[in-house]
Short mmCIF file of C-alpha atoms and ligand atoms in Angstrom, two decimals:
data_model
loop_
_atom_site.label_atom_id
_atom_site.label_comp_id
_atom_site.label_asym_id
_atom_site.label_seq_id
_atom_site.Cartn_x
_atom_site.Cartn_y
_atom_site.Cartn_z
CA MET A 187 32.45 -6.83 -6.99
CA HIS A 188 30.68 -8.56 -4.36
CA HIS A 189 29.18 -11.98 -5.00
CA ALA A 190 26.48 -13.71 -3.52
CA SER A 191 24.71 -16.48 -4.64
CA VAL A 192 21.57 -18.39 -4.37
CA ALA A 193 19.68 -21.65 -5.39
CA ILE A 194 16.04 -21.56 -6.76
CA ASP A 195 13.72 -24.86 -6.70
CA PRO A 196 10.18 -25.15 -7.71
CA ALA A 197 9.50 -27.90 -4.97
CA LEU A 198 9.85 -24.83 -2.11
CA PRO A 199 7.05 -23.04 -2.70
CA LEU A 200 6.40 -21.07 0.03
CA ALA A 201 2.86 -19.60 -0.83
CA PRO A 202 0.76 -17.77 -4.34
CA VAL A 203 0.68 -14.29 -4.19
CA ASP A 204 -2.10 -12.59 -3.59
CA PRO A 205 -2.64 -9.83 -6.23
CA ARG A 206 -4.19 -7.78 -3.39
CA LEU A 207 -0.42 -7.31 -2.04
CA TYR A 208 0.03 -4.39 -5.27
CA GLY A 209 -2.37 -2.30 -3.92
CA SER A 210 -2.43 1.37 -3.24
CA PHE A 211 -4.65 4.14 -1.37
CA VAL A 212 -6.99 6.89 -1.98
CA GLU A 213 -7.57 9.44 1.27
CA HIS A 214 -9.43 12.44 1.12
CA MET A 215 -6.08 14.54 1.87
CA GLY A 216 -4.36 16.79 0.32
CA ARG A 217 -4.67 16.55 -3.75
CA CYS A 218 -4.79 13.08 -3.70
CA VAL A 219 -8.54 13.00 -4.76
CA TYR A 220 -8.93 16.15 -5.63
CA THR A 221 -6.47 17.74 -8.85
CA GLY A 222 -5.40 14.20 -8.48
CA ILE A 223 -7.73 11.67 -9.59
CA TYR A 224 -10.15 13.71 -10.20
CA GLU A 225 -10.53 17.67 -11.67
CA PRO A 226 -13.69 18.70 -13.48
CA GLY A 227 -12.70 21.00 -16.13
CA HIS A 228 -8.68 19.36 -16.73
CA SER A 229 -8.46 19.01 -20.29
CA SER A 230 -8.91 15.24 -20.16
CA ALA A 231 -11.12 14.50 -17.55
CA ALA A 232 -13.81 12.08 -18.33
CA PRO A 233 -17.63 13.52 -18.67
CA ASP A 234 -17.66 12.58 -14.56
CA GLY A 235 -14.86 14.87 -13.76
CA PHE A 236 -12.59 11.98 -13.31
CA ARG A 237 -8.97 12.58 -15.19
CA THR A 238 -8.48 9.91 -17.62
CA ASP A 239 -4.56 10.50 -17.76
CA VAL A 240 -4.82 9.77 -14.04
CA ALA A 241 -6.11 6.82 -14.77
CA ASP A 242 -4.09 5.98 -16.97
CA LEU A 243 -1.06 6.06 -15.07
CA VAL A 244 -3.44 4.62 -12.63
CA ARG A 245 -3.73 1.26 -14.95
CA GLU A 246 0.13 1.29 -15.43
CA LEU A 247 1.00 1.21 -12.17
CA GLY A 248 -1.66 -1.96 -11.47
CA VAL A 249 -3.02 -1.57 -8.26
CA PRO A 250 -5.75 -4.66 -7.56
CA VAL A 251 -7.30 -2.61 -4.86
CA ILE A 252 -7.05 0.45 -3.41
CA ARG A 253 -7.73 1.49 0.66
CA TYR A 254 -10.66 4.71 0.90
CA PRO A 255 -11.56 7.14 2.10
CA GLY A 256 -8.14 7.20 5.24
CA GLY A 257 -6.96 7.14 6.76
CA ASN A 258 -7.24 8.90 10.05
CA PHE A 259 -9.43 11.57 7.55
CA VAL A 260 -11.67 8.58 7.66
CA SER A 261 -12.28 8.74 12.06
CA GLY A 262 -14.10 11.93 11.52
CA TYR A 263 -15.96 11.06 8.21
CA THR A 264 -20.18 11.14 7.90
CA TRP A 265 -20.32 8.68 4.83
CA GLU A 266 -23.65 10.33 3.74
CA ASP A 267 -22.26 13.47 2.63
CA GLY A 268 -20.76 12.04 0.41
CA ILE A 269 -24.09 10.77 -2.19
CA GLY A 270 -26.67 12.03 -4.43
CA PRO A 271 -26.73 15.19 -5.64
CA ARG A 272 -23.71 17.27 -5.95
CA SER A 273 -24.72 20.81 -4.96
CA GLN A 274 -26.29 19.39 -1.78
CA ARG A 275 -23.36 18.22 -0.82
CA PRO A 276 -21.92 19.47 2.47
CA ARG A 277 -18.47 21.48 2.78
CA ARG A 278 -17.49 20.48 6.00
CA LEU A 279 -13.91 21.01 8.36
CA ASP A 280 -11.89 17.91 8.11
CA LEU A 281 -10.39 17.82 11.44
CA ALA A 282 -7.82 15.28 10.22
CA TRP A 283 -6.18 17.73 8.06
CA ARG A 284 -7.09 20.98 8.75
CA SER A 285 -9.42 20.46 5.59
CA ILE A 286 -12.02 21.80 4.09
CA GLU A 287 -13.80 18.69 2.36
CA THR A 288 -16.36 19.64 -0.34
CA ASN A 289 -17.87 16.26 -0.93
CA GLN A 290 -17.70 16.42 -4.18
CA VAL A 291 -16.60 13.18 -4.50
CA GLY A 292 -17.87 10.28 -2.35
CA VAL A 293 -18.39 6.48 -2.36
CA ASP A 294 -20.30 6.04 -5.43
CA GLU A 295 -18.11 8.17 -7.35
CA PHE A 296 -15.42 6.32 -6.01
CA LEU A 297 -16.31 2.54 -6.73
CA ASP A 298 -17.35 3.75 -9.96
CA TRP A 299 -13.57 5.27 -10.58
CA THR A 300 -12.54 2.35 -8.93
CA ALA A 301 -14.27 -0.73 -11.69
CA GLN A 302 -13.01 1.72 -14.19
CA VAL A 303 -9.54 1.61 -13.94
CA GLY A 304 -9.44 -2.56 -13.13
CA SER A 305 -9.34 -2.42 -8.69
CA GLN A 306 -11.55 -2.95 -5.88
CA ALA A 307 -12.17 -0.93 -3.05
CA MET A 308 -10.70 -1.88 0.22
CA MET A 309 -13.82 0.23 2.28
CA ALA A 310 -12.46 1.80 6.00
CA VAL A 311 -15.25 2.99 8.10
CA ASN A 312 -15.10 4.90 10.35
CA LEU A 313 -14.37 4.41 14.10
CA GLY A 314 -13.59 7.29 15.58
CA THR A 315 -16.96 9.81 15.82
CA ARG A 316 -19.40 6.99 14.64
CA GLY A 317 -19.36 2.98 14.70
CA VAL A 318 -21.93 -0.23 14.31
CA ASP A 319 -24.87 1.86 13.08
CA ALA A 320 -22.96 3.84 10.04
CA ALA A 321 -20.48 1.28 9.05
CA ARG A 322 -24.07 -1.43 8.26
CA ASN A 323 -25.74 1.43 6.94
CA LEU A 324 -22.35 2.29 4.53
CA VAL A 325 -22.11 -2.21 3.60
CA GLU A 326 -25.99 -2.18 3.41
CA TYR A 327 -25.80 0.54 0.62
CA THR A 328 -22.78 -0.40 -0.95
CA ASN A 329 -23.35 -4.40 -1.40
CA HIS A 330 -27.34 -4.80 -0.33
CA PRO A 331 -28.89 -5.61 -4.17
CA ALA A 332 -32.29 -3.63 -3.52
CA GLY A 333 -35.42 -3.06 -1.46
CA THR A 334 -34.20 -1.50 1.59
CA TYR A 335 -34.04 1.65 2.62
CA TRP A 336 -29.97 2.44 2.24
CA SER A 337 -30.25 -0.14 -1.13
CA ASP A 338 -33.77 1.85 -2.69
CA LEU A 339 -31.20 5.27 -2.21
CA ARG A 340 -27.78 4.42 -3.91
CA ARG A 341 -30.49 3.01 -6.84
CA ALA A 342 -32.20 6.44 -6.83
CA ASN A 343 -28.51 7.91 -6.78
CA GLY A 344 -27.87 6.03 -9.26
CA TYR A 345 -26.13 3.01 -9.02
CA PRO A 346 -28.60 0.32 -9.80
CA ASP A 347 -26.07 -2.61 -9.42
CA PRO A 348 -24.36 -3.32 -5.21
CA PRO A 349 -20.48 -2.24 -6.20
CA SER A 350 -20.25 -5.35 -3.57
CA VAL A 351 -17.00 -4.34 -1.59
CA ARG A 352 -15.98 -7.11 -0.53
CA LEU A 353 -12.88 -5.84 2.02
CA TRP A 354 -12.88 -3.32 4.61
CA CYS A 355 -11.06 -1.90 7.48
CA LEU A 356 -12.06 -1.05 11.07
CA GLY A 357 -11.28 1.76 11.99
CA ASN A 358 -7.93 3.56 11.07
CA GLU A 359 -4.49 3.90 13.39
CA MET A 360 -7.26 3.71 16.33
CA ASP A 361 -4.21 3.34 18.80
CA GLY A 362 -2.83 6.86 17.82
CA PRO A 363 -3.20 10.07 20.31
CA TRP A 364 -4.34 12.45 17.38
CA GLN A 365 -7.09 10.05 16.27
CA ILE A 366 -10.18 11.57 16.21
CA GLY A 367 -12.02 9.40 18.88
CA HIS A 368 -8.79 8.01 19.67
CA LYS A 369 -9.61 4.63 21.41
CA THR A 370 -7.72 2.84 24.25
CA ALA A 371 -6.83 -1.31 23.07
CA TYR A 372 -10.29 -2.43 25.23
CA GLU A 373 -12.51 0.86 23.92
CA TYR A 374 -11.84 0.19 19.96
CA ALA A 375 -11.73 -3.43 19.67
CA ARG A 376 -14.88 -3.51 21.84
CA LEU A 377 -16.58 -1.14 19.22
CA ALA A 378 -14.58 -3.69 15.94
CA ALA A 379 -15.56 -6.77 17.71
CA GLU A 380 -19.57 -5.68 17.85
CA THR A 381 -19.50 -3.59 14.72
CA ALA A 382 -18.26 -6.34 12.47
CA LYS A 383 -20.68 -8.60 13.49
CA ALA A 384 -23.07 -6.44 12.34
CA MET A 385 -21.92 -5.94 8.81
CA ARG A 386 -21.10 -9.54 8.56
CA ARG A 387 -24.63 -10.25 9.72
CA VAL A 388 -25.46 -7.60 6.73
CA ASP A 389 -23.32 -9.29 4.58
CA PRO A 390 -21.20 -12.35 5.74
CA SER A 391 -19.16 -12.86 2.09
CA ILE A 392 -16.89 -9.46 3.52
CA GLU A 393 -13.38 -9.86 4.45
CA LEU A 394 -12.42 -7.41 7.46
CA ALA A 395 -9.32 -5.46 8.77
CA ALA A 396 -8.94 -5.30 12.30
CA ALA A 397 -6.48 -1.95 13.12
CA GLY A 398 -2.69 -3.29 14.24
CA SER A 399 -0.24 -0.16 15.48
CA SER A 400 -0.31 2.85 13.97
CA HIS A 401 3.35 2.30 13.49
CA GLN A 402 6.29 0.28 15.03
CA ARG A 403 7.95 2.65 17.46
CA MET A 404 3.85 3.39 19.57
CA PRO A 405 4.02 2.24 22.88
CA THR A 406 1.88 0.30 22.87
CA PHE A 407 2.67 -1.91 19.72
CA GLY A 408 1.97 -5.27 20.49
CA ALA A 409 -0.03 -5.53 23.35
CA TRP A 410 -2.39 -3.51 20.94
CA GLU A 411 -2.28 -5.81 18.13
CA ALA A 412 -2.94 -8.93 21.04
CA GLU A 413 -5.85 -7.30 22.93
CA VAL A 414 -7.66 -6.47 19.63
CA LEU A 415 -7.41 -9.98 18.67
CA GLU A 416 -8.59 -11.70 21.94
CA HIS A 417 -11.76 -9.60 20.60
CA THR A 418 -11.61 -9.90 17.00
CA TYR A 419 -10.40 -12.64 16.48
CA ASP A 420 -13.30 -14.76 15.27
CA VAL A 421 -14.81 -12.07 13.25
CA VAL A 422 -11.87 -10.39 11.36
CA ASP A 423 -9.66 -12.05 8.95
CA TYR A 424 -6.41 -9.55 9.15
CA ILE A 425 -4.86 -7.46 11.38
CA SER A 426 -3.89 -4.12 9.55
CA LEU A 427 0.24 -2.68 9.69
CA HIS A 428 1.27 0.77 8.85
CA SER A 429 5.29 1.24 8.64
CA TYR A 430 6.84 4.35 6.50
CA TYR A 431 9.73 5.00 6.14
CA GLU A 432 12.57 8.18 5.33
CA GLN A 433 16.40 8.72 5.48
CA PHE A 434 17.89 10.78 8.23
CA GLY A 435 20.34 13.44 7.64
CA ASP A 436 23.29 11.20 5.26
CA ASP A 437 22.83 8.01 6.60
CA ARG A 438 22.31 6.44 3.62
CA ASP A 439 23.03 2.77 4.26
CA SER A 440 21.13 2.86 6.76
CA PHE A 441 17.67 3.89 4.59
CA LEU A 442 18.81 1.49 1.84
CA ALA A 443 18.65 -1.51 4.81
CA ARG A 444 15.35 -1.06 6.06
CA ALA A 445 13.34 -3.53 4.98
CA ALA A 446 15.25 -5.64 7.47
CA ASP A 447 13.04 -3.39 9.60
CA PHE A 448 10.11 -4.33 7.35
CA ASP A 449 10.73 -8.08 7.92
CA ARG A 450 10.95 -8.13 11.48
CA PHE A 451 7.50 -5.82 11.96
CA ILE A 452 5.45 -7.92 9.91
CA GLU A 453 7.18 -11.36 11.66
CA SER A 454 6.24 -9.94 14.87
CA VAL A 455 2.60 -8.95 14.23
CA VAL A 456 2.64 -12.79 13.15
CA ALA A 457 4.03 -13.85 16.41
CA THR A 458 1.72 -11.80 17.97
CA ALA A 459 -1.62 -12.76 15.93
CA ASP A 460 -0.27 -16.42 15.99
CA HIS A 461 0.22 -15.91 20.14
CA VAL A 462 -3.60 -14.63 20.05
CA GLY A 463 -4.97 -17.98 18.36
CA ALA A 464 -2.68 -20.19 20.62
CA LYS A 465 -3.97 -19.07 23.46
CA LEU A 466 -7.88 -19.07 22.32
CA GLY A 467 -7.25 -22.12 20.43
CA ARG A 468 -8.36 -21.56 17.42
CA THR A 469 -6.95 -23.68 13.92
CA LYS A 470 -7.60 -20.87 11.90
CA LYS A 471 -5.11 -17.99 11.04
CA ILE A 472 -5.30 -13.75 10.71
CA ASN A 473 -3.26 -13.00 7.83
CA LEU A 474 -2.29 -9.50 7.57
CA SER A 475 -3.08 -6.15 5.53
CA MET A 476 -0.25 -3.94 4.97
CA ASP A 477 -2.41 -0.82 4.20
CA GLU A 478 -0.20 1.49 4.36
CA TRP A 479 3.21 1.42 3.60
CA ASN A 480 5.72 3.47 1.27
CA VAL A 481 8.70 6.06 2.11
CA TRP A 482 7.84 9.37 3.97
CA TYR A 483 9.60 12.56 4.87
CA GLN A 484 7.83 12.89 7.93
CA GLN A 485 10.85 15.42 9.32
CA ARG A 486 10.13 18.07 6.20
CA PHE A 487 5.39 17.59 7.69
CA PRO A 488 4.98 20.85 9.73
CA GLY A 489 2.28 18.03 11.14
CA GLU A 490 -1.58 18.86 10.80
CA ASP A 491 -1.66 20.83 13.91
CA ASN A 492 0.23 23.88 11.43
CA LEU A 493 -2.46 23.36 7.95
CA ASP A 494 -5.40 25.92 7.52
CA TRP A 495 -8.31 25.07 6.18
CA GLY A 496 -7.21 24.25 2.35
CA GLU A 497 -9.35 23.05 0.03
CA ALA A 498 -7.01 20.26 -1.62
CA PRO A 499 -4.05 22.32 -0.05
CA ARG A 500 -0.40 20.40 -1.09
CA LEU A 501 0.69 18.08 1.47
CA ILE A 502 3.64 15.75 1.91
CA GLU A 503 4.18 15.49 -1.77
CA ASP A 504 7.49 14.38 -1.69
CA THR A 505 9.33 13.96 -4.70
CA TYR A 506 10.79 10.35 -4.95
CA SER A 507 14.50 9.73 -5.59
CA VAL A 508 15.92 6.47 -7.05
CA THR A 509 17.40 6.10 -3.39
CA ASP A 510 13.59 5.68 -2.32
CA ALA A 511 12.63 4.19 -5.49
CA VAL A 512 15.46 1.41 -4.68
CA VAL A 513 13.60 1.21 -0.74
CA VAL A 514 10.27 0.34 -2.30
CA GLY A 515 11.37 -2.13 -4.71
CA ASN A 516 12.87 -3.96 -1.41
CA LEU A 517 9.72 -3.10 0.75
CA LEU A 518 8.11 -4.41 -1.66
CA ILE A 519 10.73 -7.77 -1.85
CA SER A 520 10.05 -8.17 1.74
CA LEU A 521 6.53 -8.29 1.49
CA LEU A 522 6.78 -10.92 -1.10
CA LYS A 523 8.99 -12.74 0.77
CA HIS A 524 6.12 -12.78 3.43
CA ALA A 525 2.93 -13.83 1.08
CA ASP A 526 2.50 -17.21 3.05
CA ARG A 527 0.95 -13.78 5.62
CA VAL A 528 1.17 -10.61 4.22
CA LYS A 529 -2.44 -11.15 1.88
CA ILE A 530 -2.80 -7.36 1.43
CA GLY A 531 -0.45 -4.74 0.59
CA CYS A 532 -1.15 -0.48 0.22
CA LEU A 533 1.18 2.31 -1.11
CA ALA A 534 0.11 4.61 0.69
CA GLN A 535 -0.64 7.14 -1.07
CA LEU A 536 -2.15 6.36 -4.66
CA VAL A 537 -1.72 10.33 -6.07
CA ASN A 538 0.30 12.98 -5.24
CA VAL A 539 0.23 12.43 -1.61
CA ILE A 540 3.45 10.57 -0.88
CA ALA A 541 2.08 9.13 -4.40
CA PRO A 542 3.59 7.37 -7.82
CA ILE A 543 2.05 8.99 -8.95
CA ARG A 544 2.30 13.19 -9.47
CA SER A 545 -0.25 15.78 -11.08
CA GLU A 546 -1.10 19.46 -11.45
CA PRO A 547 -4.28 21.17 -10.80
CA GLY A 548 -4.70 22.08 -15.32
CA GLY A 549 -1.03 20.29 -15.71
CA PRO A 550 0.66 17.35 -16.38
CA ALA A 551 0.50 13.65 -14.38
CA TRP A 552 3.41 12.02 -14.67
CA ARG A 553 5.18 8.77 -12.60
CA GLN A 554 7.59 9.02 -9.90
CA ALA A 555 10.92 6.81 -9.58
CA SER A 556 9.40 5.02 -7.21
CA PHE A 557 6.07 4.17 -10.38
CA HIS A 558 8.27 2.05 -11.82
CA PRO A 559 9.29 -0.69 -9.28
CA PHE A 560 6.10 -0.90 -7.87
CA ALA A 561 4.70 -0.97 -11.27
CA LEU A 562 6.83 -3.87 -12.41
CA THR A 563 6.32 -6.17 -8.90
CA SER A 564 2.60 -5.88 -10.07
CA ARG A 565 3.30 -6.65 -13.19
CA TYR A 566 5.64 -9.86 -13.10
CA GLY A 567 5.82 -10.34 -9.39
CA ARG A 568 2.86 -12.99 -9.95
CA GLY A 569 2.80 -16.89 -9.47
CA THR A 570 4.25 -18.75 -6.05
CA VAL A 571 7.25 -17.38 -3.93
CA LEU A 572 9.57 -19.54 -3.59
CA ARG A 573 11.38 -20.15 -0.30
CA THR A 574 15.25 -19.40 -0.55
CA ALA A 575 18.20 -18.57 1.43
CA VAL A 576 20.58 -16.12 -0.59
CA THR A 577 24.65 -15.88 0.34
CA ALA A 578 25.84 -12.66 0.30
CA PRO A 579 27.95 -10.88 1.71
CA THR A 580 26.97 -8.46 5.23
CA HIS A 581 28.11 -4.43 5.91
CA GLU A 582 27.58 -2.56 8.70
CA THR A 583 24.79 0.46 9.31
CA ALA A 584 24.40 2.34 12.04
CA ALA A 585 20.24 2.26 12.42
CA GLN A 586 19.77 -1.48 10.94
CA GLY A 587 23.21 -3.27 12.45
CA ASP A 588 25.03 -6.17 10.18
CA VAL A 589 22.31 -6.64 6.72
CA PRO A 590 23.71 -8.76 3.75
CA ILE A 591 24.43 -5.93 1.52
CA LEU A 592 21.92 -8.13 -0.82
CA ASP A 593 18.74 -9.24 -0.58
CA MET A 594 16.52 -10.89 -3.07
CA VAL A 595 13.24 -12.53 -3.32
CA ALA A 596 11.74 -15.65 -6.31
CA LEU A 597 8.81 -16.75 -7.88
CA HIS A 598 7.85 -19.04 -10.41
CA ASP A 599 5.57 -18.40 -12.56
CA GLU A 600 3.76 -22.09 -12.93
CA GLU A 601 1.95 -20.71 -16.21
CA GLY A 602 4.48 -19.06 -18.06
CA GLY A 603 6.53 -21.38 -16.58
CA GLY A 604 9.66 -19.03 -16.20
CA VAL A 605 11.48 -17.35 -12.81
CA THR A 606 11.46 -14.21 -11.98
CA VAL A 607 13.95 -12.37 -9.47
CA PHE A 608 13.73 -9.49 -7.27
CA ALA A 609 16.92 -7.97 -6.20
CA VAL A 610 18.59 -5.12 -4.57
CA ASN A 611 21.94 -4.23 -4.56
CA ARG A 612 22.55 -2.13 -0.86
CA ASP A 613 25.61 -1.57 -1.25
CA GLN A 614 26.46 2.32 -1.91
CA ARG A 615 29.84 1.66 -4.41
CA GLN A 616 30.09 -1.76 -5.77
CA PRO A 617 28.27 -3.89 -7.97
CA ALA A 618 26.90 -7.17 -7.22
CA THR A 619 27.47 -10.51 -8.65
CA LEU A 620 24.36 -13.26 -8.33
CA ASP A 621 24.17 -16.48 -9.64
CA LEU A 622 21.70 -18.24 -9.81
CA ASP A 623 21.11 -21.85 -9.60
CA LEU A 624 18.14 -22.80 -11.38
CA ARG A 625 18.91 -26.21 -12.35
CA ALA A 626 15.93 -27.76 -10.47
CA PHE A 627 14.40 -26.23 -13.71
CA GLY A 628 15.86 -28.26 -16.59
CA ALA A 629 14.49 -26.61 -19.44
CA LEU A 630 15.69 -22.58 -19.14
CA THR A 631 17.91 -21.21 -20.86
CA ALA A 632 17.89 -17.40 -21.62
CA GLY A 633 16.42 -14.11 -19.30
CA GLU A 634 16.80 -10.80 -19.27
CA HIS A 635 17.98 -7.88 -16.64
CA THR A 636 16.37 -4.30 -15.85
CA ALA A 637 17.53 -2.09 -12.81
CA ILE A 638 16.85 1.08 -11.52
CA ALA A 639 20.07 2.87 -11.32
CA ASP A 640 21.40 6.15 -11.71
CA GLU A 641 24.78 7.73 -11.66
CA ASP A 642 22.99 10.13 -9.72
CA PRO A 643 20.91 8.37 -6.56
CA ASP A 644 19.57 11.51 -5.92
CA ALA A 645 17.94 11.84 -9.67
CA VAL A 646 13.95 12.62 -9.57
CA ASN A 647 11.18 12.92 -12.40
CA THR A 648 9.46 16.37 -12.44
CA ALA A 649 7.16 17.68 -14.88
CA ASP A 650 9.58 19.09 -16.61
CA ARG A 651 11.38 15.74 -17.25
CA PRO A 652 8.72 13.28 -16.45
CA ASP A 653 10.95 10.15 -17.96
CA ARG A 654 14.88 11.36 -15.81
CA VAL A 655 14.19 8.26 -13.90
CA ARG A 656 13.52 5.17 -15.46
CA PRO A 657 14.04 1.39 -15.41
CA HIS A 658 17.09 0.40 -17.88
CA ARG A 659 17.41 -3.10 -19.31
CA LEU A 660 20.98 -4.54 -19.04
CA ASP A 661 22.66 -7.09 -20.56
CA ASP A 662 20.69 -10.52 -20.90
CA VAL A 663 21.36 -13.26 -18.48
CA LYS A 664 22.35 -16.46 -20.72
CA VAL A 665 21.38 -20.00 -19.10
CA THR A 666 24.51 -22.31 -19.14
CA ASP A 667 24.21 -25.79 -17.54
CA GLY A 668 21.14 -24.93 -15.92
CA ARG A 669 23.39 -21.63 -13.64
CA ALA A 670 22.78 -17.97 -14.51
CA SER A 671 24.98 -14.56 -13.05
CA ALA A 672 23.80 -10.83 -13.21
CA VAL A 673 25.86 -7.79 -12.23
CA LEU A 674 23.72 -5.89 -9.47
CA PRO A 675 25.07 -1.93 -10.24
CA PRO A 676 25.82 -0.61 -6.82
CA LEU A 677 22.87 0.88 -5.21
CA SER A 678 19.78 -0.92 -7.32
CA TRP A 679 17.11 -3.08 -7.66
CA SER A 680 16.77 -5.04 -10.41
CA MET A 681 14.29 -7.33 -12.35
CA ILE A 682 15.93 -11.13 -14.00
CA ARG A 683 13.11 -12.53 -15.72
CA VAL A 684 14.76 -16.26 -16.37
CA MET A 685 12.15 -18.21 -18.95
O1 LIG B 1226 -0.85 8.31 4.72
C1 LIG B 1226 -0.89 9.10 5.33
C2 LIG B 1226 -1.55 8.80 6.79
O2 LIG B 1226 -0.49 8.21 7.31
C3 LIG B 1226 -2.62 8.81 7.28
O3 LIG B 1226 -4.11 8.90 6.67
C4 LIG B 1226 -2.20 8.10 8.17
O4 LIG B 1226 -3.03 6.16 8.58
C5 LIG B 1226 -1.18 8.05 8.15
O5 LIG B 1226 -0.71 8.33 10.46
#
């Protein structure tokens, strides 16, 4: 049995949690939109064609913000194709995923659906094949009340009130050679700066994220962020980060420790952003938008060049295990530990495509294993993140070096008065006792402990067994003289709530 301990004190706040940390992402890719969120003719479909069974799961998951419409898709997208009468919308080649885009779902339908599931949109504009004009027209279409060409067109299309999208991404992964309209840092930075200025002229209240590196192994990582921010610092609010993890071979210890890498990634982008701020002599801080993150078994994806012009093809429909769910839970802990600078997070993606929710055409929808730590963190990970320093044993991993076997974060819910701790035990064999020193809170007495843990770390949920993996309530937690203790099973994610 391992032993770890931590003192938790409400007098040590790190930052309030921005609920937008619990966002997700809908891309026109594979079956995320078509036969994912939208499937007219399905037995659960509402009159607008969107599946209510999927919408119910989206509400349960708790995603206050949803990024749209890509991803790589956006870099070749003509948003005007997706408005107006459906029968007149063009079928197009989507060059990003070598698929057919029918445009039966577009901006209007998506924004309508986003409001129905209780979320707000984070819209991305195309800075691959398009630029300033298309972007500023889109802001006029979605955010301007009336009396102009684009706002009146929206009204004529049946949407009298402007949905008023607040959050916008200036393109997607423009550093990637695979991207349609790939650019150098300078080319992208200048375009992003001028697009940002024009979009803000249409609506000064919007928030903008500049595209950071596609991932931290890009050869231009760091230099890209620095050059982009040097040109855009005054006109953007966020720099974006993307990060996907997978297990290689049987090296599960390294996979379980990937949040250590995620921590370093976040901290290096913060350092780069602050370096540029210092160089420019600005007091303003650029915050981080982790607008694509998840577990993704990229080694199983044959690559976009091998795809074949399908309509809603099955693309990267990864099935997530207990182990994957624990890693997802740990990545959320990492985001929370950086809540002072990471304000937006988008679990990529929402349905079918590397997603917490799966659906079958004409069939059921169900929760993947990774759904559960996300839904619980989104629901209970509210309030203020506290600064803590956990004392835990470490173990050696091949890819991550020496890492603590236990990672955790604590939040104080000022309204409810309680404390919530999210923790992972990365050891595959031994349980770990976590001792909590809660004396600074005075009145806390007892709590609950819910965990994702299983004797089979490869167990998954399927259409036939949709609840094979789900959270279990473990022994309740007693607080005696301000101290409590919980036993974290081997290879587990836990939520401990003390009231
Ligand atoms: O989420 C899948 C893809 O991953 C996105 O389209 C792209 O932005 C990233 O590389």
